[in-house]
PDB file of C-alpha atoms in Angstrom:
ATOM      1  CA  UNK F  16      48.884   5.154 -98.079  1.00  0.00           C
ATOM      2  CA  UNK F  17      51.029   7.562 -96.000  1.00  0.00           C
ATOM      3  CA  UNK F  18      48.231   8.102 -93.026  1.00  0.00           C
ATOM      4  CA  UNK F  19      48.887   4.222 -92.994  1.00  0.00           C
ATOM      5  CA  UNK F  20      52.238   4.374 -92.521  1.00  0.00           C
ATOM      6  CA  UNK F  21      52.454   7.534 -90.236  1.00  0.00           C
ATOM      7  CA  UNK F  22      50.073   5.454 -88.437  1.00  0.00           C
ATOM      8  CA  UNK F  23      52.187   2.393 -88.492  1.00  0.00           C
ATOM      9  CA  UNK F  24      55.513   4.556 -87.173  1.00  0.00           C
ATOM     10  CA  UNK F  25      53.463   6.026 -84.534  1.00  0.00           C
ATOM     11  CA  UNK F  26      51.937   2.714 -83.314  1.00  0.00           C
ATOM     12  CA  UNK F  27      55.824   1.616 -83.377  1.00  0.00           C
ATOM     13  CA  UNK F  28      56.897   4.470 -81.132  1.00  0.00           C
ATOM     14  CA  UNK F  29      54.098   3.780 -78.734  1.00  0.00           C
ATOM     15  CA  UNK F  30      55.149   0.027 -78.823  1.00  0.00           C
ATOM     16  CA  UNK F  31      58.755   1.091 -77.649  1.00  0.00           C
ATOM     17  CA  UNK F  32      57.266   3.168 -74.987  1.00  0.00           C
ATOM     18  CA  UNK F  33      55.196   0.510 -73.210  1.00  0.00           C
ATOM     19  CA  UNK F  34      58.161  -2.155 -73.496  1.00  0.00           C
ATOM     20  CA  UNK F  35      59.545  -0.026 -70.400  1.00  0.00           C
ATOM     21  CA  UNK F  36      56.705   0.015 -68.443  1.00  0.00           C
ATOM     22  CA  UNK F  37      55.545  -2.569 -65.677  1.00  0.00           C
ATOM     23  CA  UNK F  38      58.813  -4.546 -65.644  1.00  0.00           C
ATOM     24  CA  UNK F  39      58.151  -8.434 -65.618  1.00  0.00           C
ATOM     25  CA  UNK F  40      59.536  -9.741 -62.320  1.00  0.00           C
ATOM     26  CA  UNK F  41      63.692 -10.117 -62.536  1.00  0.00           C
ATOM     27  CA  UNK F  42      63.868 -13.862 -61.694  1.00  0.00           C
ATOM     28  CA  UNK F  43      61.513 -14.533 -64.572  1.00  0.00           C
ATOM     29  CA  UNK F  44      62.959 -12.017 -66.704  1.00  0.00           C
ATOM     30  CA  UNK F  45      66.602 -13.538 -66.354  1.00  0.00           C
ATOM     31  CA  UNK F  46      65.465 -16.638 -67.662  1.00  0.00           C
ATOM     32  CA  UNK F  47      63.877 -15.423 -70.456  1.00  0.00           C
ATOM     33  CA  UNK F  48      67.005 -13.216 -71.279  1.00  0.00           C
ATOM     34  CA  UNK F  49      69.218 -16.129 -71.316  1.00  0.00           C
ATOM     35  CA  UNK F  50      66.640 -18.323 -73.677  1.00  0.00           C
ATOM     36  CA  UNK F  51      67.016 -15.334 -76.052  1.00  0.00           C
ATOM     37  CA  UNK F  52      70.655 -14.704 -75.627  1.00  0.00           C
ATOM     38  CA  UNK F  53      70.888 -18.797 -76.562  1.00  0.00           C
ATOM     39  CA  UNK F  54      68.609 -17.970 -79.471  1.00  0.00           C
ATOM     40  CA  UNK F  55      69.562 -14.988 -81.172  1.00  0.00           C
ATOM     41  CA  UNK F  56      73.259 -14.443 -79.988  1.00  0.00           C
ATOM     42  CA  UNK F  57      74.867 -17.958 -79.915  1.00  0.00           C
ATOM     43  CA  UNK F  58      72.731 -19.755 -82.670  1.00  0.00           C
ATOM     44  CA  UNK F  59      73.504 -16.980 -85.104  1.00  0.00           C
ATOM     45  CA  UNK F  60      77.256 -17.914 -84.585  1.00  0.00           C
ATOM     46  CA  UNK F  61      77.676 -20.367 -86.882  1.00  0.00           C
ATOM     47  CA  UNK F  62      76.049 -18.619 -89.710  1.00  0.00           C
ATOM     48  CA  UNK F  63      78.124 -15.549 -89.377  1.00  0.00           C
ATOM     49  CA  UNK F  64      81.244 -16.980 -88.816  1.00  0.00           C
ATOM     50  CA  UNK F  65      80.919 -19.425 -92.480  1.00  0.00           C
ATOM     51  CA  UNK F  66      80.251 -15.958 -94.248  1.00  0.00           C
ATOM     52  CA  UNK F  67      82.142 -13.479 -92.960  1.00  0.00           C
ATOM     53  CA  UNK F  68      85.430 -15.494 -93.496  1.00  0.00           C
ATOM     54  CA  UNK F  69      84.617 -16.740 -96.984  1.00  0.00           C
ATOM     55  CA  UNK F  70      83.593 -12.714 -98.175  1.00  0.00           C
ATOM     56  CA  UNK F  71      86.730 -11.681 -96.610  1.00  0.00           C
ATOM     57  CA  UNK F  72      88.503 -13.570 -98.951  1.00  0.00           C
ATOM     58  CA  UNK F  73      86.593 -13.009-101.647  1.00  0.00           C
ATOM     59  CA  UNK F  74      86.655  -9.292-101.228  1.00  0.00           C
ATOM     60  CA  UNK F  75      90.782  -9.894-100.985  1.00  0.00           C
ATOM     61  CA  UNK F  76      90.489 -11.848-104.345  1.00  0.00           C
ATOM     62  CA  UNK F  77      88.536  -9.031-106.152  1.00  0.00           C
ATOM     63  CA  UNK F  78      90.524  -6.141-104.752  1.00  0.00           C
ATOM     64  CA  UNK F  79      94.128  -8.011-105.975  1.00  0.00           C
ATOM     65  CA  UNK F  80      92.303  -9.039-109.406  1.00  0.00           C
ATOM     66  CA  UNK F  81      91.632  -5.275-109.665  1.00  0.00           C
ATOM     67  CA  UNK F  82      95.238  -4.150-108.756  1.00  0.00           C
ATOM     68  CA  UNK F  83      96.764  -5.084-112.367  1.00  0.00           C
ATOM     69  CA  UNK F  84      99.438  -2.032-112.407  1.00  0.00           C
ATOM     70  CA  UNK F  85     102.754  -3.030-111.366  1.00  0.00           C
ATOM     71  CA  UNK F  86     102.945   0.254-109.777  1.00  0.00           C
ATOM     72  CA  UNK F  87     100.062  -0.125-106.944  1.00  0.00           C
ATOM     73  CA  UNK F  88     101.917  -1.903-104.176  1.00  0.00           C
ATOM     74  CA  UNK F  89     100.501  -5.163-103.251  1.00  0.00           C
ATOM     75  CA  UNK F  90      99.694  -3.778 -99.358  1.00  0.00           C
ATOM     76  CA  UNK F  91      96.688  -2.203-100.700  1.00  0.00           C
ATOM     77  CA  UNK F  92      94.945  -5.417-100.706  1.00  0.00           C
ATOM     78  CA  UNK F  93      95.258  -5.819 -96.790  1.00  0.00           C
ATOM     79  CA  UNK F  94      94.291  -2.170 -96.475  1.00  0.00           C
ATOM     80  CA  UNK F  95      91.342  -2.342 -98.668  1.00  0.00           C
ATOM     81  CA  UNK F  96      89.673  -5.770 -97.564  1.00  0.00           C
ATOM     82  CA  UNK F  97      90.411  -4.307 -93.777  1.00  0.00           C
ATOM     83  CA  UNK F  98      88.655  -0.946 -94.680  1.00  0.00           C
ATOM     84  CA  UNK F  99      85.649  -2.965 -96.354  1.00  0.00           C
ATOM     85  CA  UNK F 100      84.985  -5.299 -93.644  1.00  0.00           C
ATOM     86  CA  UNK F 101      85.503  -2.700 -90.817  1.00  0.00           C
ATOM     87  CA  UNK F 102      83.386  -0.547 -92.091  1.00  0.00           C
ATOM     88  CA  UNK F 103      80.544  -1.509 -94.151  1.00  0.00           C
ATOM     89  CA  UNK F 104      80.470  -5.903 -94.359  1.00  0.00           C
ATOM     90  CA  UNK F 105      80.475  -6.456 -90.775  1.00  0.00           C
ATOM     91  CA  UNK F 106      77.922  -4.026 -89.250  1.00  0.00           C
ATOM     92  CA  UNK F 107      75.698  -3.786 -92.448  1.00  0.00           C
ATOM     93  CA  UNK F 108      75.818  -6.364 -94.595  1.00  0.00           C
ATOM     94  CA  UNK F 109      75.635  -9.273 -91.302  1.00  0.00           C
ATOM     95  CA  UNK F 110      73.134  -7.110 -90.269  1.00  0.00           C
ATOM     96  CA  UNK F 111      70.958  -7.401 -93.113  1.00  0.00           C
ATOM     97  CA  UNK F 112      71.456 -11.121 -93.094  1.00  0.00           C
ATOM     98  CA  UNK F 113      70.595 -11.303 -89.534  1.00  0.00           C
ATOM     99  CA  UNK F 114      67.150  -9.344 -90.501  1.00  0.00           C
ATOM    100  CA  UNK F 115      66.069 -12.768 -91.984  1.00  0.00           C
ATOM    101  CA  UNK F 116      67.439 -15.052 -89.850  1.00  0.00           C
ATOM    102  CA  UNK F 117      66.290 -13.188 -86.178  1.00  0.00           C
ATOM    103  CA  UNK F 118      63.764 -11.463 -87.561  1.00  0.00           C
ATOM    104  CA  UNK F 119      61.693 -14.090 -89.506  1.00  0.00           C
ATOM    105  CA  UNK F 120      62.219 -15.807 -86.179  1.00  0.00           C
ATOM    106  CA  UNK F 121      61.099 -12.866 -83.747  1.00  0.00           C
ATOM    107  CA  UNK F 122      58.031 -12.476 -86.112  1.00  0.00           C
ATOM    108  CA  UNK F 123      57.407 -15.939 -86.309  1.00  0.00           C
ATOM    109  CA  UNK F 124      57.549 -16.695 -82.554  1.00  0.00           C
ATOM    110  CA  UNK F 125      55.469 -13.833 -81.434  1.00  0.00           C
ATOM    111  CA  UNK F 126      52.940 -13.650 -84.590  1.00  0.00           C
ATOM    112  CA  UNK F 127      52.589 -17.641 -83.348  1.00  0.00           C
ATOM    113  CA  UNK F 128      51.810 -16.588 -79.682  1.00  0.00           C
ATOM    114  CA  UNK F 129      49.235 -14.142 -81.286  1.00  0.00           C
ATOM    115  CA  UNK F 130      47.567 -16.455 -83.587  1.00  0.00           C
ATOM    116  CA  UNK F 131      47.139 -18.948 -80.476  1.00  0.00           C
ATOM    117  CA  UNK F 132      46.064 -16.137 -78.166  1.00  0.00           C
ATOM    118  CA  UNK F 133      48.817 -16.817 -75.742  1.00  0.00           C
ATOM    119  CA  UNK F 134      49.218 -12.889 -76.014  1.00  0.00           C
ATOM    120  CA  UNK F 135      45.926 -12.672 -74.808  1.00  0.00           C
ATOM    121  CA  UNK F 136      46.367 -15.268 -71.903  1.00  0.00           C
ATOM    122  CA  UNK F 137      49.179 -13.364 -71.028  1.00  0.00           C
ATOM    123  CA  UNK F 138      47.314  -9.717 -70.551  1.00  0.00           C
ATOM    124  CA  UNK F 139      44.664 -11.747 -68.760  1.00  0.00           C
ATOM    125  CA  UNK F 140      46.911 -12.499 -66.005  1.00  0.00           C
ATOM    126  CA  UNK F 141      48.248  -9.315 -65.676  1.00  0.00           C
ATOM    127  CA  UNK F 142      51.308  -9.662 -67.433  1.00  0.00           C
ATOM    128  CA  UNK F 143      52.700  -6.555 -69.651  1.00  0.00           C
ATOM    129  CA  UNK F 144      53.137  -8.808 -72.528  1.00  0.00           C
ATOM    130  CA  UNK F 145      55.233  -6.427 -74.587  1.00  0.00           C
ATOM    131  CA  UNK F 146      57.673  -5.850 -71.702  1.00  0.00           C
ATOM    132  CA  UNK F 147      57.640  -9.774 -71.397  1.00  0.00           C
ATOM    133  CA  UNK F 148      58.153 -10.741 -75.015  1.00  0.00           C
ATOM    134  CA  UNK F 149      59.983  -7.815 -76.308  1.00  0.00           C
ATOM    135  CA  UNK F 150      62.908  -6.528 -73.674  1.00  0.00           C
ATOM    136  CA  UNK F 151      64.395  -9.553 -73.490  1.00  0.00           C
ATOM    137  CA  UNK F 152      65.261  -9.790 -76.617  1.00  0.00           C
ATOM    138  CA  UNK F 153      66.540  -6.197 -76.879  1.00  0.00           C
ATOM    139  CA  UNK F 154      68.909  -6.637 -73.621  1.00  0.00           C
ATOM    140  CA  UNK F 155      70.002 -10.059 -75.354  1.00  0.00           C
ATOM    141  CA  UNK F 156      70.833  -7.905 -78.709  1.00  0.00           C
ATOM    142  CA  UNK F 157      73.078  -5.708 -76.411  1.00  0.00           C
ATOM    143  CA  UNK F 158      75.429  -8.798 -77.230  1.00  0.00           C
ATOM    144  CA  UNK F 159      75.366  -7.936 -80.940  1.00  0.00           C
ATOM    145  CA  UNK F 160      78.315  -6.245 -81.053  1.00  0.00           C
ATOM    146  CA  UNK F 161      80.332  -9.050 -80.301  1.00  0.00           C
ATOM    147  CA  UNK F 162      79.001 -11.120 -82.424  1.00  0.00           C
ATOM    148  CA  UNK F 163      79.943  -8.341 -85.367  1.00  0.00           C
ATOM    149  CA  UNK F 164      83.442  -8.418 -83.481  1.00  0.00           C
ATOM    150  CA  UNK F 165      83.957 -12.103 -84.429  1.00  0.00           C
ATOM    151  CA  UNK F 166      82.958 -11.051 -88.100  1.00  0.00           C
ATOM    152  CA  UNK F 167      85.436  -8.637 -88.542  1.00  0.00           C
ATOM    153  CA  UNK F 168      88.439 -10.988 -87.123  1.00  0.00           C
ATOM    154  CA  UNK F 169      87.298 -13.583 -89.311  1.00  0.00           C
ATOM    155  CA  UNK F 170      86.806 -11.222 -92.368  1.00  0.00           C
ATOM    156  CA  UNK F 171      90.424 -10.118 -92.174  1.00  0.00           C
ATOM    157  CA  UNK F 172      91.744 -13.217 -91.236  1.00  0.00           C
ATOM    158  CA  UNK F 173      89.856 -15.041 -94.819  1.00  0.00           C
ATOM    159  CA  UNK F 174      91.477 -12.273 -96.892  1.00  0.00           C
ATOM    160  CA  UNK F 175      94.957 -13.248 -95.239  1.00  0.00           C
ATOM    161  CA  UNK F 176      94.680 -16.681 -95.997  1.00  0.00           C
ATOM    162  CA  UNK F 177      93.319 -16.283-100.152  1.00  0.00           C
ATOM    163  CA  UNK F 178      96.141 -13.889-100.238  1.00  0.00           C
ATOM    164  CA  UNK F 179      98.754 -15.796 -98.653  1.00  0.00           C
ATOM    165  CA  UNK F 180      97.681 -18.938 -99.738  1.00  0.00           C
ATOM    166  CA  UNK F 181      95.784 -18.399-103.327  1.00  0.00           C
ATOM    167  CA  UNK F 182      99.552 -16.504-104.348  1.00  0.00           C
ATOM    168  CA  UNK F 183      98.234 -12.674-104.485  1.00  0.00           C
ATOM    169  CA  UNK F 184     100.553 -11.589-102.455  1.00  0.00           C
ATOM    170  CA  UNK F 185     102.376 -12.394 -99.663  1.00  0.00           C
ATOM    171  CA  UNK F 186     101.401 -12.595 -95.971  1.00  0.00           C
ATOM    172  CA  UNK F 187     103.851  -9.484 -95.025  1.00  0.00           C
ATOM    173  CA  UNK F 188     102.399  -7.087 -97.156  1.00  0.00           C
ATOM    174  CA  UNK F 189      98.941  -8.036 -96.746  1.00  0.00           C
ATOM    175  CA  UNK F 190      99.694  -7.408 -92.720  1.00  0.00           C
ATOM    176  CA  UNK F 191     100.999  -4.747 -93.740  1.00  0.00           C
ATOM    177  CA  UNK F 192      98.679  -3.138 -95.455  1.00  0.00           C
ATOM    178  CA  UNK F 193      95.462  -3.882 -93.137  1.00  0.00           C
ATOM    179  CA  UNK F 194      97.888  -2.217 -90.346  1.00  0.00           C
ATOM    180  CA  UNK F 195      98.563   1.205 -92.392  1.00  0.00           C
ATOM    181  CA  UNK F 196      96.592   4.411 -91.456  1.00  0.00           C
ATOM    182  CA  UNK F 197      94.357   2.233 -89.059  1.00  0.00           C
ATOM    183  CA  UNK F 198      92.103   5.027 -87.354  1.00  0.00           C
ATOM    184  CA  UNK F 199      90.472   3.718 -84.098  1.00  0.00           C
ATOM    185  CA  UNK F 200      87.653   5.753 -84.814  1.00  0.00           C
ATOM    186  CA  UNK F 201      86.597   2.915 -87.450  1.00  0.00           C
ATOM    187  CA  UNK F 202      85.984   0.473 -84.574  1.00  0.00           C
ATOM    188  CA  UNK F 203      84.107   2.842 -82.477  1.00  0.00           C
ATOM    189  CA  UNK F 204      81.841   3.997 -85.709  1.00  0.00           C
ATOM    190  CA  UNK F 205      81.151   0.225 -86.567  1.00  0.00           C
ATOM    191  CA  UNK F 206      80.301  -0.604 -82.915  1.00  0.00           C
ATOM    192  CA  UNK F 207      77.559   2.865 -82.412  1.00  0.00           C
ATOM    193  CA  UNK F 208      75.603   1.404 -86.140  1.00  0.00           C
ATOM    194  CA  UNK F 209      75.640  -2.115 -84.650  1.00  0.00           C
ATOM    195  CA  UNK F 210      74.221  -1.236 -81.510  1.00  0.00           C
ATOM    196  CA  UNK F 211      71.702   0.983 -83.131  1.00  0.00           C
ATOM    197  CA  UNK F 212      70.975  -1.703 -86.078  1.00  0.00           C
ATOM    198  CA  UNK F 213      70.185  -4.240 -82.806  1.00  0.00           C
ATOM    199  CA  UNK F 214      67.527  -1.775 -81.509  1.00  0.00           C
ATOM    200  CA  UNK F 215      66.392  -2.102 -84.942  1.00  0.00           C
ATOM    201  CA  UNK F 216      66.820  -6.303 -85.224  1.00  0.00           C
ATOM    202  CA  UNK F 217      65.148  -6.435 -81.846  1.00  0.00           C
ATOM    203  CA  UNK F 218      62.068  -4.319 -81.986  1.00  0.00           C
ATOM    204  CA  UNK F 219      60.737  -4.352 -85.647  1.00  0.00           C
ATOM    205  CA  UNK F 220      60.121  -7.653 -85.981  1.00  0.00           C
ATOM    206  CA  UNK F 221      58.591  -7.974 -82.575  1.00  0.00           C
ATOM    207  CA  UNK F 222      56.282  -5.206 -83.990  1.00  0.00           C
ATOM    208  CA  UNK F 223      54.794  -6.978 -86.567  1.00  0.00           C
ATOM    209  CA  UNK F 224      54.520 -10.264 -85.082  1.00  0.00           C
ATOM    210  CA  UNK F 225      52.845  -8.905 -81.990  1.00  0.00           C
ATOM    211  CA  UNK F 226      50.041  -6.844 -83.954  1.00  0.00           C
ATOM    212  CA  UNK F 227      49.671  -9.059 -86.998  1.00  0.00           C
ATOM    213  CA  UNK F 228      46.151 -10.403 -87.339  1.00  0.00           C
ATOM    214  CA  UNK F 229      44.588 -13.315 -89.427  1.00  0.00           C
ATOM    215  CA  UNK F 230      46.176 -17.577 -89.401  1.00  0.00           C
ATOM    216  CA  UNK F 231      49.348 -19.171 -89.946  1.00  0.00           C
ATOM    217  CA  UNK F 232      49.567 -17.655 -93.229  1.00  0.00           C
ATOM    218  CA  UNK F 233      49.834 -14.248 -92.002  1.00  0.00           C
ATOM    219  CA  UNK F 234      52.357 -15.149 -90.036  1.00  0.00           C
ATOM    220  CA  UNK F 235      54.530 -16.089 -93.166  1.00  0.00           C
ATOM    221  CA  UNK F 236      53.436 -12.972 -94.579  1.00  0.00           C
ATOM    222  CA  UNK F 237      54.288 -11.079 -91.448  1.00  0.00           C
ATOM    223  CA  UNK F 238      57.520 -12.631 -91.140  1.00  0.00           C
ATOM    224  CA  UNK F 239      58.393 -11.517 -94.974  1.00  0.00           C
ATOM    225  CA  UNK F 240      57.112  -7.907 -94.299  1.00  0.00           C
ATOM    226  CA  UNK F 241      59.158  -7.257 -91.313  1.00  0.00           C
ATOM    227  CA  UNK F 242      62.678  -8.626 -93.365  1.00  0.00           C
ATOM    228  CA  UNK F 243      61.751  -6.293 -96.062  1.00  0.00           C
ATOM    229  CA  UNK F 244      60.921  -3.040 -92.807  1.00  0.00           C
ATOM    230  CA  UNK F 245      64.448  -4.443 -90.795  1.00  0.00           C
ATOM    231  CA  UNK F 246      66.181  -4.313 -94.038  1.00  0.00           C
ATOM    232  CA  UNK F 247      65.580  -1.199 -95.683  1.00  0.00           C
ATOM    233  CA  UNK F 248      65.663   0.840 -91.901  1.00  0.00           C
ATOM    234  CA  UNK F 249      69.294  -0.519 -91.745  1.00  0.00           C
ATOM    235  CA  UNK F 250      70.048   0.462 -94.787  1.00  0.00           C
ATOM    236  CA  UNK F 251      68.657   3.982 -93.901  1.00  0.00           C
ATOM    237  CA  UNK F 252      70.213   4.332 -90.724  1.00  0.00           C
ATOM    238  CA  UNK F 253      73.734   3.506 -92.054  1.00  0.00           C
ATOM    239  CA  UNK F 254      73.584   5.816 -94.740  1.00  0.00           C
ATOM    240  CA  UNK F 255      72.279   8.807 -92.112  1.00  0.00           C
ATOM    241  CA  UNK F 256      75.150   7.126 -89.272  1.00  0.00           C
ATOM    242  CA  UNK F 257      77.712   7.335 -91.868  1.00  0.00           C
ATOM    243  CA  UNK F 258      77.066  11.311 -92.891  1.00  0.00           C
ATOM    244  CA  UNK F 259      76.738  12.042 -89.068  1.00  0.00           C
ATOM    245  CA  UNK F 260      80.066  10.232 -87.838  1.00  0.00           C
ATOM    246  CA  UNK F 261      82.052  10.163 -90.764  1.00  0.00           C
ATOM    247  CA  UNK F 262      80.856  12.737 -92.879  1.00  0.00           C
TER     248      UNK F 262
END
């Protein structure tokens, strides 16, 4: 069992090193960049904005439920549901959410081309079908970070409105409180794991679609394997990213 998976990181490693080696022509390559900038970046939108504003509220609602004693001044909600969202729901938890959503769609895709032996066509010709497949969809993940951006605005901005609005507390000391202490640091910490969780969005996926083997059904399999890989390597890498930078 562990040969297998030292095998499996080291096949992984190799995999990154031949993405960056004979470069697919630019005028082809920036039209496959936009296709996956349109795929990944701007259909994920939608998805992130719906959750991220509704868990910012909700993670308003549960930190003023919480805050019972008269004592504890009501601008700790805005401070606490700005902390959370800055620094653990928007790079992590959308990131772990985005594992299924592009990455059952990066497996699918390229386990599909494999399965139909379009992979195959493509060395045929000549083509360095990792470089092809794969880089475009890690320079298009280079736009992560704004998406996560939009997440945190929206975050806040849900806890604002269940505080303002659901009678918690009142708008003033919830802007209050998420503008106390702010350390800028926070942003820049949240940005490094989101860039780094991309690399990880971007490249494990296409490694198991790419050398998956067997029908359609392995490609449901595969697709299930690599959200369960993207996952718990995000999870990893925030926990080691947190020590390094914050700790």
């Amino acid at each position: 069992m562990l040969i297998r998976y030292l095998s499996q990181i080291g096949r992984y490693f190799l995999m990154l090193k031949e993405i960056f080696n004979k470069q697919t022509k630019w005028p082809v390559m920036k039209n496959l960049i936009f296709k996956e900038i349109d795929d990944l970046i701007i259909d994920s939108l939608g998805i992130v904005c719906f959750i991220s504003f509704f868990i910012g509220g909700v993670v308003a609602i549960q930190t003023a439920l919480n805050l019972t004693n008269p004592l504890i001044p009501k601008y700790l909600i805005g401070f606490a549901t700005r902390q959370s969202v800055i620094l653990e729901f928007a790079p992590t938890f959308i990131s772990v959410i985005m594992a299924g959503k592009m990455g059952s769609y990066i497996t699918s895709s390229i386990g599909t081309m494999r399965v139909t032996e379009q992979i195959d066509a493509l060395e045929v010709m000549g083509v360095n079908s990792l470089n092809y497949l794969v880089f475009p969809k890690i320079v298009a993940l280079l736009m992560y970070p704004f998406v996560i951006g939009i997440s945190m605005f929206l975050g806040i901005f849900g806890g604002w409105l269940a505080c303002a609005y659901g009678g918690f507390s009142t708008s003033q000391d919830f802007i209050q409180g998420a503008q106390m202490e702010f350390i800028p640091f926070h942003i820049t910490y949240a940005f490094i794991k989101t860039l780094i969780f991309a690399m990880l969005l971007a490249t494990i996926p296409s490694f198991h679609g790419y050398y998956m083997k067997g029908g359609a059904l392995e490609v449901g399999k595969a697709s299930t394997v690599s959200f369960v890989w993207t996952s718990v390597c995000i999870i990893l890498f925030n926990y080691i990213l947190t020590q390094l930078l914050l700790g």
